[in-house]
Amino acid sequence: MTIQWFPGHMAKAKREVTEKLKLIDIVFELVDARIPMSSRNPLIDEIIANKPRMMLLNKADMADPDVTKQWIEFFATQQIEAIAIDSQSGTGVKQIVTVAKEKLRPKFEKMMAKGIKRPRAMRALIVGIPNVGKSTLINRLAGKHIAKTGDTPGVTKAQQWIKVGKELELLDTPGILWPKFEDEEVGFKLATTGAIKDTILNLQDVAVYALRFLAAYYPERLKERYALSDIPEDIVVLFDEIGKRRGCLAAGGVVDYDKVAELVLRDIRTEKLGRLSFDRL
Ligand code: G4P
């Protein structure tokens, strides 16, 4: 899905999420575990304001586990409860309800103190940038037994609640927010991980960024993947070396840099270089 974020779109997205917040008890902020900062919306704190929130580091199966652990510890210092999940396989997903229940315990205890004997299920909204895995998580949480519990009249598109066990209800449409395009490095990280379309940024520029990052943080994996005895300083030489070894050639046998860029990015996104994290503390 390509989303062009113009100021009007951003304002509309913000308005829609703000409206949905009125209906829920807790926000599940979904980010990409490989880029937990770069895949956040820049205005998220302002938008969510005082709503209880949990951060879900999705696609943790693709991220460097040591770095994910550091991020979870970092968010804890910011009073943000973060958990690592893999919505595709379901790893960690069960924890969401447990942690949410704990976070909302004071609110529900207050309700019970006021005489409400059986508090209703917790209501939650998933928010996140495009492609972060919102639909995958909704389907995963819904499991096979999607039970829709009535519409809310009066809103343009009827909101529906998806029951997740007895204790959680999820709005069926997630809140879609925009990533931070204005920062060049953030853009490169979003492109490298496939969060934004390859047509948005120049593919060779993205691959240059990715290769420099790999050379700095994962040199051994880079060497192993492309059978390099060492990593050339000069990025053009590195492109040449990879291109020659992997047959990314144009007519006349010269290295085709576009093909090299495509190959490297495909290798990264399909985990041929292992689990990688691009946002670092
Ligand atoms: P969105 O609603 O936020 O836009 O994202 P969506 O669920 O469509 O997920 C975007 C892509 O990310 C999908 O891949 C999805 O399978 C993948 N994905 C979601 N969660 C995880 C996860 O925890 N781990 C991994 N490895 N991948 C995840 P796709 O290539 O666009 O589609 P497809 O492969 O499912 O066909």
PDB file of C-alpha atoms and ligand atoms in Angstrom:
ATOM      1  CA  MET A   1       0.000   0.000   0.000  1.00  0.00           C
ATOM      2  CA  THR A   2       1.385   3.417  -0.907  1.00  0.00           C
ATOM      3  CA  ILE A   3       0.269   6.265   1.253  1.00  0.00           C
ATOM      4  CA  GLN A   4       1.221   9.782   0.312  1.00  0.00           C
ATOM      5  CA  TRP A   5       1.226  11.872   3.424  1.00  0.00           C
ATOM      6  CA  PHE A   6       0.201  15.403   2.704  1.00  0.00           C
ATOM      7  CA  PRO A   7      -0.572  17.850   5.505  1.00  0.00           C
ATOM      8  CA  GLY A   8      -4.300  17.338   4.877  1.00  0.00           C
ATOM      9  CA  HIS A   9      -3.929  13.556   5.155  1.00  0.00           C
ATOM     10  CA  MET A  10      -1.937  13.863   8.342  1.00  0.00           C
ATOM     11  CA  ALA A  11      -4.515  16.138   9.931  1.00  0.00           C
ATOM     12  CA  LYS A  12      -7.308  13.744   8.924  1.00  0.00           C
ATOM     13  CA  ALA A  13      -5.444  10.700  10.264  1.00  0.00           C
ATOM     14  CA  LYS A  14      -4.802  12.495  13.524  1.00  0.00           C
ATOM     15  CA  ARG A  15      -8.472  13.487  13.807  1.00  0.00           C
ATOM     16  CA  GLU A  16      -9.624   9.924  13.142  1.00  0.00           C
ATOM     17  CA  VAL A  17      -7.318   8.457  15.777  1.00  0.00           C
ATOM     18  CA  THR A  18      -8.332  11.141  18.283  1.00  0.00           C
ATOM     19  CA  GLU A  19     -12.016  10.244  17.708  1.00  0.00           C
ATOM     20  CA  LYS A  20     -11.315   6.545  18.254  1.00  0.00           C
ATOM     21  CA  LEU A  21      -9.414   7.252  21.454  1.00  0.00           C
ATOM     22  CA  LYS A  22     -12.682   8.346  23.046  1.00  0.00           C
ATOM     23  CA  LEU A  23     -13.985   4.796  22.727  1.00  0.00           C
ATOM     24  CA  ILE A  24     -11.126   2.900  24.291  1.00  0.00           C
ATOM     25  CA  ASP A  25      -9.266   2.253  27.547  1.00  0.00           C
ATOM     26  CA  ILE A  26      -5.813   1.508  26.198  1.00  0.00           C
ATOM     27  CA  VAL A  27      -3.727   2.126  23.091  1.00  0.00           C
ATOM     28  CA  PHE A  28      -1.514  -0.555  21.613  1.00  0.00           C
ATOM     29  CA  GLU A  29       1.193   1.370  19.788  1.00  0.00           C
ATOM     30  CA  LEU A  30       2.618  -0.964  17.181  1.00  0.00           C
ATOM     31  CA  VAL A  31       6.172  -0.329  16.006  1.00  0.00           C
ATOM     32  CA  ASP A  32       8.691  -2.333  14.006  1.00  0.00           C
ATOM     33  CA  ALA A  33      11.132  -3.975  16.430  1.00  0.00           C
ATOM     34  CA  ARG A  34      13.974  -3.403  13.935  1.00  0.00           C
ATOM     35  CA  ILE A  35      13.345   0.350  14.031  1.00  0.00           C
ATOM     36  CA  PRO A  36      11.336   1.063  17.185  1.00  0.00           C
ATOM     37  CA  MET A  37      11.997   4.810  17.039  1.00  0.00           C
ATOM     38  CA  SER A  38      11.960   5.390  13.292  1.00  0.00           C
ATOM     39  CA  SER A  39       8.656   3.548  12.901  1.00  0.00           C
ATOM     40  CA  ARG A  40       6.912   5.746  15.474  1.00  0.00           C
ATOM     41  CA  ASN A  41       4.718   8.619  14.560  1.00  0.00           C
ATOM     42  CA  PRO A  42       6.379  11.912  15.558  1.00  0.00           C
ATOM     43  CA  LEU A  43       3.223  13.220  17.226  1.00  0.00           C
ATOM     44  CA  ILE A  44       2.232  10.014  18.965  1.00  0.00           C
ATOM     45  CA  ASP A  45       2.729  11.303  22.509  1.00  0.00           C
ATOM     46  CA  GLU A  46       0.666  14.383  21.756  1.00  0.00           C
ATOM     47  CA  ILE A  47      -2.070  12.334  20.076  1.00  0.00           C
ATOM     48  CA  ILE A  48      -2.338   9.655  22.744  1.00  0.00           C
ATOM     49  CA  ALA A  49      -1.945  12.198  25.546  1.00  0.00           C
ATOM     50  CA  ASN A  50      -2.925  10.611  28.858  1.00  0.00           C
ATOM     51  CA  LYS A  51      -4.479   7.388  27.570  1.00  0.00           C
ATOM     52  CA  PRO A  52      -2.844   4.290  28.997  1.00  0.00           C
ATOM     53  CA  ARG A  53      -0.559   2.842  26.364  1.00  0.00           C
ATOM     54  CA  MET A  54       1.547  -0.196  25.640  1.00  0.00           C
ATOM     55  CA  MET A  55       4.179  -0.426  23.016  1.00  0.00           C
ATOM     56  CA  LEU A  56       4.305  -3.559  20.907  1.00  0.00           C
ATOM     57  CA  LEU A  57       7.592  -4.218  19.148  1.00  0.00           C
ATOM     58  CA  ASN A  58       6.279  -6.238  16.231  1.00  0.00           C
ATOM     59  CA  LYS A  59       8.319  -8.312  13.770  1.00  0.00           C
ATOM     60  CA  ALA A  60      10.637  -9.102  16.669  1.00  0.00           C
ATOM     61  CA  ASP A  61      11.412 -12.341  14.800  1.00  0.00           C
ATOM     62  CA  MET A  62      13.377 -10.215  12.304  1.00  0.00           C
ATOM     63  CA  ALA A  63      15.104  -7.941  14.814  1.00  0.00           C
ATOM     64  CA  ASP A  64      18.381  -8.436  16.666  1.00  0.00           C
ATOM     65  CA  PRO A  65      17.195  -9.921  19.999  1.00  0.00           C
ATOM     66  CA  ASP A  66      19.895  -8.210  22.086  1.00  0.00           C
ATOM     67  CA  VAL A  67      18.984  -4.820  20.682  1.00  0.00           C
ATOM     68  CA  THR A  68      15.263  -5.465  21.203  1.00  0.00           C
ATOM     69  CA  LYS A  69      15.991  -6.212  24.840  1.00  0.00           C
ATOM     70  CA  GLN A  70      17.869  -2.915  25.168  1.00  0.00           C
ATOM     71  CA  TRP A  71      14.930  -1.038  23.670  1.00  0.00           C
ATOM     72  CA  ILE A  72      12.462  -2.650  26.048  1.00  0.00           C
ATOM     73  CA  GLU A  73      14.667  -1.577  28.950  1.00  0.00           C
ATOM     74  CA  PHE A  74      14.958   1.911  27.483  1.00  0.00           C
ATOM     75  CA  PHE A  75      11.192   2.300  27.106  1.00  0.00           C
ATOM     76  CA  ALA A  76      10.755   1.116  30.692  1.00  0.00           C
ATOM     77  CA  THR A  77      12.874   4.093  31.788  1.00  0.00           C
ATOM     78  CA  GLN A  78      10.354   6.273  29.926  1.00  0.00           C
ATOM     79  CA  GLN A  79       7.513   4.616  31.857  1.00  0.00           C
ATOM     80  CA  ILE A  80       6.393   2.884  28.682  1.00  0.00           C
ATOM     81  CA  GLU A  81       5.660  -0.797  28.935  1.00  0.00           C
ATOM     82  CA  ALA A  82       7.021  -2.456  25.801  1.00  0.00           C
ATOM     83  CA  ILE A  83       6.818  -6.064  24.715  1.00  0.00           C
ATOM     84  CA  ALA A  84       8.350  -7.909  21.778  1.00  0.00           C
ATOM     85  CA  ILE A  85       5.922  -9.785  19.569  1.00  0.00           C
ATOM     86  CA  ASP A  86       5.730 -11.630  16.277  1.00  0.00           C
ATOM     87  CA  SER A  87       2.211 -11.246  14.955  1.00  0.00           C
ATOM     88  CA  GLN A  88       2.825 -13.638  12.116  1.00  0.00           C
ATOM     89  CA  SER A  89       3.614 -16.649  14.307  1.00  0.00           C
ATOM     90  CA  GLY A  90       1.874 -15.360  17.424  1.00  0.00           C
ATOM     91  CA  THR A  91       4.957 -15.345  19.664  1.00  0.00           C
ATOM     92  CA  GLY A  92       4.468 -12.945  22.570  1.00  0.00           C
ATOM     93  CA  VAL A  93       0.920 -12.055  21.553  1.00  0.00           C
ATOM     94  CA  LYS A  94      -0.689 -13.700  24.591  1.00  0.00           C
ATOM     95  CA  GLN A  95       1.322 -11.379  26.816  1.00  0.00           C
ATOM     96  CA  ILE A  96      -0.575  -8.386  25.444  1.00  0.00           C
ATOM     97  CA  VAL A  97      -3.739  -9.164  27.395  1.00  0.00           C
ATOM     98  CA  THR A  98      -1.832  -9.975  30.590  1.00  0.00           C
ATOM     99  CA  VAL A  99       0.148  -6.737  30.530  1.00  0.00           C
ATOM    100  CA  ALA A 100      -2.853  -4.626  29.494  1.00  0.00           C
ATOM    101  CA  LYS A 101      -4.897  -6.060  32.357  1.00  0.00           C
ATOM    102  CA  GLU A 102      -2.190  -5.152  34.809  1.00  0.00           C
ATOM    103  CA  LYS A 103      -1.936  -1.625  33.437  1.00  0.00           C
ATOM    104  CA  LEU A 104      -5.679  -1.074  33.645  1.00  0.00           C
ATOM    105  CA  ARG A 105      -6.101  -2.705  37.034  1.00  0.00           C
ATOM    106  CA  PRO A 106      -6.386   0.642  38.919  1.00  0.00           C
ATOM    107  CA  LYS A 107      -9.104   1.878  36.532  1.00  0.00           C
ATOM    108  CA  PHE A 108     -11.145  -1.295  36.816  1.00  0.00           C
ATOM    109  CA  GLU A 109     -10.692  -1.444  40.577  1.00  0.00           C
ATOM    110  CA  LYS A 110     -12.126   2.061  40.749  1.00  0.00           C
ATOM    111  CA  MET A 111     -15.131   0.935  38.718  1.00  0.00           C
ATOM    112  CA  MET A 112     -15.635  -1.985  41.077  1.00  0.00           C
ATOM    113  CA  ALA A 113     -15.322   0.286  44.089  1.00  0.00           C
ATOM    114  CA  LYS A 114     -18.200   2.306  42.629  1.00  0.00           C
ATOM    115  CA  GLY A 115     -20.362  -0.786  42.738  1.00  0.00           C
ATOM    116  CA  ILE A 116     -19.912  -2.182  39.252  1.00  0.00           C
ATOM    117  CA  LYS A 117     -19.598  -5.862  40.068  1.00  0.00           C
ATOM    118  CA  ARG A 118     -18.558  -7.196  36.707  1.00  0.00           C
ATOM    119  CA  PRO A 119     -16.474  -4.691  34.803  1.00  0.00           C
ATOM    120  CA  ARG A 120     -16.768  -4.847  31.023  1.00  0.00           C
ATOM    121  CA  ALA A 121     -13.915  -6.054  28.824  1.00  0.00           C
ATOM    122  CA  MET A 122     -10.972  -3.719  28.270  1.00  0.00           C
ATOM    123  CA  ARG A 123     -11.296  -1.791  25.033  1.00  0.00           C
ATOM    124  CA  ALA A 124      -8.236  -1.239  22.917  1.00  0.00           C
ATOM    125  CA  LEU A 125      -7.127   0.423  19.697  1.00  0.00           C
ATOM    126  CA  ILE A 126      -4.095  -0.570  17.670  1.00  0.00           C
ATOM    127  CA  VAL A 127      -2.235   2.370  16.147  1.00  0.00           C
ATOM    128  CA  GLY A 128       0.803   2.417  13.923  1.00  0.00           C
ATOM    129  CA  ILE A 129       2.317   3.442  10.614  1.00  0.00           C
ATOM    130  CA  PRO A 130       1.413   1.552   7.407  1.00  0.00           C
ATOM    131  CA  ASN A 131       2.937  -1.937   7.005  1.00  0.00           C
ATOM    132  CA  VAL A 132       3.939  -2.293  10.625  1.00  0.00           C
ATOM    133  CA  GLY A 133       1.629  -5.297  10.964  1.00  0.00           C
ATOM    134  CA  LYS A 134      -1.628  -3.868  12.332  1.00  0.00           C
ATOM    135  CA  SER A 135      -3.928  -6.122  10.296  1.00  0.00           C
ATOM    136  CA  THR A 136      -1.769  -9.164  10.967  1.00  0.00           C
ATOM    137  CA  LEU A 137      -2.004  -8.514  14.707  1.00  0.00           C
ATOM    138  CA  ILE A 138      -5.750  -7.898  14.621  1.00  0.00           C
ATOM    139  CA  ASN A 139      -6.255 -11.199  12.798  1.00  0.00           C
ATOM    140  CA  ARG A 140      -3.900 -12.969  15.160  1.00  0.00           C
ATOM    141  CA  LEU A 141      -5.703 -11.640  18.229  1.00  0.00           C
ATOM    142  CA  ALA A 142      -9.083 -12.376  16.731  1.00  0.00           C
ATOM    143  CA  GLY A 143      -8.059 -15.961  16.001  1.00  0.00           C
ATOM    144  CA  LYS A 144     -10.665 -18.133  14.345  1.00  0.00           C
ATOM    145  CA  HIS A 145     -13.563 -16.904  16.406  1.00  0.00           C
ATOM    146  CA  ILE A 146     -14.117 -13.345  15.352  1.00  0.00           C
ATOM    147  CA  ALA A 147     -17.233 -12.193  17.179  1.00  0.00           C
ATOM    148  CA  LYS A 148     -18.453  -8.765  16.301  1.00  0.00           C
ATOM    149  CA  THR A 149     -20.471  -7.138  19.024  1.00  0.00           C
ATOM    150  CA  GLY A 150     -22.607  -4.509  17.408  1.00  0.00           C
ATOM    151  CA  ASP A 151     -22.077  -1.236  15.630  1.00  0.00           C
ATOM    152  CA  THR A 152     -21.781   2.227  17.037  1.00  0.00           C
ATOM    153  CA  PRO A 153     -24.409   4.278  15.227  1.00  0.00           C
ATOM    154  CA  GLY A 154     -23.725   7.807  14.116  1.00  0.00           C
ATOM    155  CA  VAL A 155     -20.163   7.457  12.929  1.00  0.00           C
ATOM    156  CA  THR A 156     -19.343   7.503   9.231  1.00  0.00           C
ATOM    157  CA  LYS A 157     -17.933   4.012   9.182  1.00  0.00           C
ATOM    158  CA  ALA A 158     -19.475   1.719  11.742  1.00  0.00           C
ATOM    159  CA  GLN A 159     -16.933   0.764  14.337  1.00  0.00           C
ATOM    160  CA  GLN A 160     -16.988  -2.838  15.306  1.00  0.00           C
ATOM    161  CA  TRP A 161     -15.499  -4.546  18.287  1.00  0.00           C
ATOM    162  CA  ILE A 162     -13.570  -7.752  17.926  1.00  0.00           C
ATOM    163  CA  LYS A 163     -13.684  -9.942  20.998  1.00  0.00           C
ATOM    164  CA  VAL A 164     -10.371 -11.331  22.166  1.00  0.00           C
ATOM    165  CA  GLY A 165     -11.321 -13.836  24.821  1.00  0.00           C
ATOM    166  CA  LYS A 166     -13.513 -12.456  27.574  1.00  0.00           C
ATOM    167  CA  GLU A 167     -11.234  -9.695  28.713  1.00  0.00           C
ATOM    168  CA  LEU A 168     -10.388  -7.646  25.663  1.00  0.00           C
ATOM    169  CA  GLU A 169     -12.269  -5.952  22.866  1.00  0.00           C
ATOM    170  CA  LEU A 170     -10.410  -4.481  19.952  1.00  0.00           C
ATOM    171  CA  LEU A 171     -11.621  -1.852  17.482  1.00  0.00           C
ATOM    172  CA  ASP A 172     -11.660  -3.610  14.125  1.00  0.00           C
ATOM    173  CA  THR A 173     -10.093  -0.706  12.246  1.00  0.00           C
ATOM    174  CA  PRO A 174      -6.663   0.348  13.480  1.00  0.00           C
ATOM    175  CA  GLY A 175      -5.462   3.922  13.712  1.00  0.00           C
ATOM    176  CA  ILE A 176      -3.104   4.610  10.824  1.00  0.00           C
ATOM    177  CA  LEU A 177      -0.458   7.209  11.485  1.00  0.00           C
ATOM    178  CA  TRP A 178       2.363   8.565   9.373  1.00  0.00           C
ATOM    179  CA  PRO A 179       6.077   7.995   9.914  1.00  0.00           C
ATOM    180  CA  LYS A 180       8.686  10.758  10.199  1.00  0.00           C
ATOM    181  CA  PHE A 181       9.605  11.489   6.603  1.00  0.00           C
ATOM    182  CA  GLU A 182      11.431  14.707   7.273  1.00  0.00           C
ATOM    183  CA  ASP A 183      14.548  13.044   8.669  1.00  0.00           C
ATOM    184  CA  GLU A 184      16.732  11.528   5.935  1.00  0.00           C
ATOM    185  CA  GLU A 185      18.143   8.727   8.085  1.00  0.00           C
ATOM    186  CA  VAL A 186      14.681   7.755   9.296  1.00  0.00           C
ATOM    187  CA  GLY A 187      13.587   7.603   5.656  1.00  0.00           C
ATOM    188  CA  PHE A 188      16.466   5.281   4.798  1.00  0.00           C
ATOM    189  CA  LYS A 189      15.650   2.996   7.729  1.00  0.00           C
ATOM    190  CA  LEU A 190      11.977   2.853   6.750  1.00  0.00           C
ATOM    191  CA  ALA A 191      12.955   2.026   3.178  1.00  0.00           C
ATOM    192  CA  THR A 192      15.586  -0.555   4.158  1.00  0.00           C
ATOM    193  CA  THR A 193      13.079  -2.496   6.239  1.00  0.00           C
ATOM    194  CA  GLY A 194      10.414  -2.197   3.537  1.00  0.00           C
ATOM    195  CA  ALA A 195       8.120   0.037   5.583  1.00  0.00           C
ATOM    196  CA  ILE A 196       7.876   2.468   2.693  1.00  0.00           C
ATOM    197  CA  LYS A 197       7.729   1.714  -1.006  1.00  0.00           C
ATOM    198  CA  ASP A 198      10.949   1.464  -2.951  1.00  0.00           C
ATOM    199  CA  THR A 199       9.749   4.160  -5.318  1.00  0.00           C
ATOM    200  CA  ILE A 200       9.745   6.836  -2.588  1.00  0.00           C
ATOM    201  CA  LEU A 201      13.524   7.061  -2.226  1.00  0.00           C
ATOM    202  CA  ASN A 202      16.319   6.332  -4.651  1.00  0.00           C
ATOM    203  CA  LEU A 203      17.055   2.616  -4.368  1.00  0.00           C
ATOM    204  CA  GLN A 204      20.819   2.983  -4.727  1.00  0.00           C
ATOM    205  CA  ASP A 205      20.874   5.636  -1.976  1.00  0.00           C
ATOM    206  CA  VAL A 206      18.946   3.290   0.294  1.00  0.00           C
ATOM    207  CA  ALA A 207      21.348   0.424  -0.451  1.00  0.00           C
ATOM    208  CA  VAL A 208      24.360   2.682   0.196  1.00  0.00           C
ATOM    209  CA  TYR A 209      22.867   3.549   3.580  1.00  0.00           C
ATOM    210  CA  ALA A 210      22.111  -0.124   4.324  1.00  0.00           C
ATOM    211  CA  LEU A 211      25.572  -1.357   3.304  1.00  0.00           C
ATOM    212  CA  ARG A 212      27.330   1.324   5.365  1.00  0.00           C
ATOM    213  CA  PHE A 213      25.134   0.368   8.314  1.00  0.00           C
ATOM    214  CA  LEU A 214      25.933  -3.325   7.896  1.00  0.00           C
ATOM    215  CA  ALA A 215      29.653  -2.570   7.558  1.00  0.00           C
ATOM    216  CA  ALA A 216      29.518  -0.656  10.849  1.00  0.00           C
ATOM    217  CA  TYR A 217      27.260  -2.936  12.915  1.00  0.00           C
ATOM    218  CA  TYR A 218      27.269  -6.365  11.295  1.00  0.00           C
ATOM    219  CA  PRO A 219      30.604  -6.590   9.386  1.00  0.00           C
ATOM    220  CA  GLU A 220      31.025 -10.345   9.804  1.00  0.00           C
ATOM    221  CA  ARG A 221      27.596 -11.112   8.384  1.00  0.00           C
ATOM    222  CA  LEU A 222      28.230  -8.803   5.440  1.00  0.00           C
ATOM    223  CA  LYS A 223      31.529 -10.529   4.714  1.00  0.00           C
ATOM    224  CA  GLU A 224      30.037 -13.971   5.029  1.00  0.00           C
ATOM    225  CA  ARG A 225      26.992 -13.309   2.874  1.00  0.00           C
ATOM    226  CA  TYR A 226      28.969 -11.872  -0.021  1.00  0.00           C
ATOM    227  CA  ALA A 227      32.173 -13.885   0.426  1.00  0.00           C
ATOM    228  CA  LEU A 228      34.300 -10.788   1.075  1.00  0.00           C
ATOM    229  CA  SER A 229      37.692 -11.195   2.717  1.00  0.00           C
ATOM    230  CA  ASP A 230      37.425  -7.618   3.926  1.00  0.00           C
ATOM    231  CA  ILE A 231      34.995  -4.745   3.472  1.00  0.00           C
ATOM    232  CA  PRO A 232      36.245  -2.090   1.068  1.00  0.00           C
ATOM    233  CA  GLU A 233      36.136   1.484   2.438  1.00  0.00           C
ATOM    234  CA  ASP A 234      34.959   2.835  -0.888  1.00  0.00           C
ATOM    235  CA  ILE A 235      31.242   2.128  -1.285  1.00  0.00           C
ATOM    236  CA  VAL A 236      31.532   1.935  -5.089  1.00  0.00           C
ATOM    237  CA  VAL A 237      34.151  -0.783  -4.723  1.00  0.00           C
ATOM    238  CA  LEU A 238      31.840  -2.598  -2.328  1.00  0.00           C
ATOM    239  CA  PHE A 239      28.988  -2.413  -4.869  1.00  0.00           C
ATOM    240  CA  ASP A 240      31.422  -3.723  -7.524  1.00  0.00           C
ATOM    241  CA  GLU A 241      32.595  -6.604  -5.355  1.00  0.00           C
ATOM    242  CA  ILE A 242      29.067  -7.695  -4.493  1.00  0.00           C
ATOM    243  CA  GLY A 243      27.882  -7.218  -8.070  1.00  0.00           C
ATOM    244  CA  LYS A 244      30.691  -9.322  -9.523  1.00  0.00           C
ATOM    245  CA  ARG A 245      30.273 -12.104  -7.014  1.00  0.00           C
ATOM    246  CA  ARG A 246      26.515 -12.263  -7.386  1.00  0.00           C
ATOM    247  CA  GLY A 247      26.261 -11.735 -11.124  1.00  0.00           C
ATOM    248  CA  CYS A 248      24.525  -8.354 -11.025  1.00  0.00           C
ATOM    249  CA  LEU A 249      25.847  -7.394 -14.416  1.00  0.00           C
ATOM    250  CA  ALA A 250      24.644  -5.265 -17.300  1.00  0.00           C
ATOM    251  CA  ALA A 251      25.539  -5.599 -20.973  1.00  0.00           C
ATOM    252  CA  GLY A 252      29.288  -5.739 -21.489  1.00  0.00           C
ATOM    253  CA  GLY A 253      29.832  -7.326 -18.093  1.00  0.00           C
ATOM    254  CA  VAL A 254      29.799  -4.079 -16.111  1.00  0.00           C
ATOM    255  CA  VAL A 255      28.230  -4.139 -12.670  1.00  0.00           C
ATOM    256  CA  ASP A 256      24.601  -2.999 -12.623  1.00  0.00           C
ATOM    257  CA  TYR A 257      24.293  -0.919  -9.464  1.00  0.00           C
ATOM    258  CA  ASP A 258      20.488  -1.006  -9.484  1.00  0.00           C
ATOM    259  CA  LYS A 259      20.608  -4.800  -9.472  1.00  0.00           C
ATOM    260  CA  VAL A 260      23.112  -4.768  -6.598  1.00  0.00           C
ATOM    261  CA  ALA A 261      20.872  -2.384  -4.644  1.00  0.00           C
ATOM    262  CA  GLU A 262      17.823  -4.607  -5.229  1.00  0.00           C
ATOM    263  CA  LEU A 263      19.747  -7.728  -4.228  1.00  0.00           C
ATOM    264  CA  VAL A 264      21.119  -6.268  -1.008  1.00  0.00           C
ATOM    265  CA  LEU A 265      17.746  -4.891   0.083  1.00  0.00           C
ATOM    266  CA  ARG A 266      15.996  -8.137  -0.782  1.00  0.00           C
ATOM    267  CA  ASP A 267      18.600 -10.052   1.216  1.00  0.00           C
ATOM    268  CA  ILE A 268      18.067  -7.777   4.229  1.00  0.00           C
ATOM    269  CA  ARG A 269      14.271  -8.002   4.090  1.00  0.00           C
ATOM    270  CA  THR A 270      14.285 -11.772   3.712  1.00  0.00           C
ATOM    271  CA  GLU A 271      16.690 -12.204   6.620  1.00  0.00           C
ATOM    272  CA  LYS A 272      19.550 -13.532   4.494  1.00  0.00           C
ATOM    273  CA  LEU A 273      21.820 -11.458   6.712  1.00  0.00           C
ATOM    274  CA  GLY A 274      20.124 -12.676   9.860  1.00  0.00           C
ATOM    275  CA  ARG A 275      18.132 -10.670  12.381  1.00  0.00           C
ATOM    276  CA  LEU A 276      19.015  -6.994  12.112  1.00  0.00           C
ATOM    277  CA  SER A 277      18.156  -3.886  14.121  1.00  0.00           C
ATOM    278  CA  PHE A 278      18.691  -0.494  12.549  1.00  0.00           C
ATOM    279  CA  ASP A 279      17.677   1.814  15.401  1.00  0.00           C
ATOM    280  CA  ARG A 280      20.342   1.641  18.075  1.00  0.00           C
ATOM    281  CA  LEU A 281      20.596   3.091  21.518  1.00  0.00           C
TER     282      LEU A 281
HETATM  283  P1  G4P B   1      -0.545  -2.957   8.317  1.00  0.00           P
HETATM  284  O1  G4P B   1      -1.914  -3.500   8.564  1.00  0.00           O
HETATM  285  O2  G4P B   1       0.034  -2.264   9.502  1.00  0.00           O
HETATM  286  O3  G4P B   1      -0.431  -2.111   7.087  1.00  0.00           O
HETATM  287  O4  G4P B   1       0.449  -4.207   8.081  1.00  0.00           O
HETATM  288  P2  G4P B   1       0.124  -5.724   7.672  1.00  0.00           P
HETATM  289  O5  G4P B   1      -0.566  -6.426   8.778  1.00  0.00           O
HETATM  290  O6  G4P B   1      -0.509  -5.731   6.327  1.00  0.00           O
HETATM  291  O7  G4P B   1       1.603  -6.328   7.591  1.00  0.00           O
HETATM  292  C1  G4P B   1       2.566  -5.837   6.661  1.00  0.00           C
HETATM  293  C2  G4P B   1       3.536  -6.954   6.325  1.00  0.00           C
HETATM  294  O8  G4P B   1       4.267  -7.329   7.502  1.00  0.00           O
HETATM  295  C3  G4P B   1       2.878  -8.231   5.853  1.00  0.00           C
HETATM  296  O9  G4P B   1       3.764  -8.822   4.914  1.00  0.00           O
HETATM  297  C4  G4P B   1       2.838  -9.098   7.091  1.00  0.00           C
HETATM  298  O10 G4P B   1       2.775 -10.471   6.787  1.00  0.00           O
HETATM  299  C5  G4P B   1       4.145  -8.731   7.728  1.00  0.00           C
HETATM  300  N1  G4P B   1       4.164  -8.945   9.197  1.00  0.00           N
HETATM  301  C6  G4P B   1       3.270  -8.492  10.102  1.00  0.00           C
HETATM  302  N2  G4P B   1       3.626  -8.838  11.350  1.00  0.00           N
HETATM  303  C7  G4P B   1       4.784  -9.533  11.237  1.00  0.00           C
HETATM  304  C8  G4P B   1       5.668 -10.150  12.190  1.00  0.00           C
HETATM  305  O11 G4P B   1       5.483 -10.093  13.416  1.00  0.00           O
HETATM  306  N3  G4P B   1       6.769 -10.769  11.682  1.00  0.00           N
HETATM  307  C9  G4P B   1       7.052 -10.800  10.357  1.00  0.00           C
HETATM  308  N4  G4P B   1       8.157 -11.427   9.957  1.00  0.00           N
HETATM  309  N5  G4P B   1       6.246 -10.232   9.435  1.00  0.00           N
HETATM  310  C10 G4P B   1       5.129  -9.607   9.869  1.00  0.00           C
HETATM  311  P3  G4P B   1       3.587  -8.664   3.365  1.00  0.00           P
HETATM  312  O12 G4P B   1       4.834  -9.157   2.742  1.00  0.00           O
HETATM  313  O13 G4P B   1       3.142  -7.269   3.032  1.00  0.00           O
HETATM  314  O14 G4P B   1       2.422  -9.574   3.060  1.00  0.00           O
HETATM  315  P4  G4P B   1       2.352 -11.148   3.273  1.00  0.00           P
HETATM  316  O15 G4P B   1       3.764 -11.663   3.339  1.00  0.00           O
HETATM  317  O16 G4P B   1       1.622 -11.382   4.552  1.00  0.00           O
HETATM  318  O17 G4P B   1       1.628 -11.570   2.076  1.00  0.00           O
END
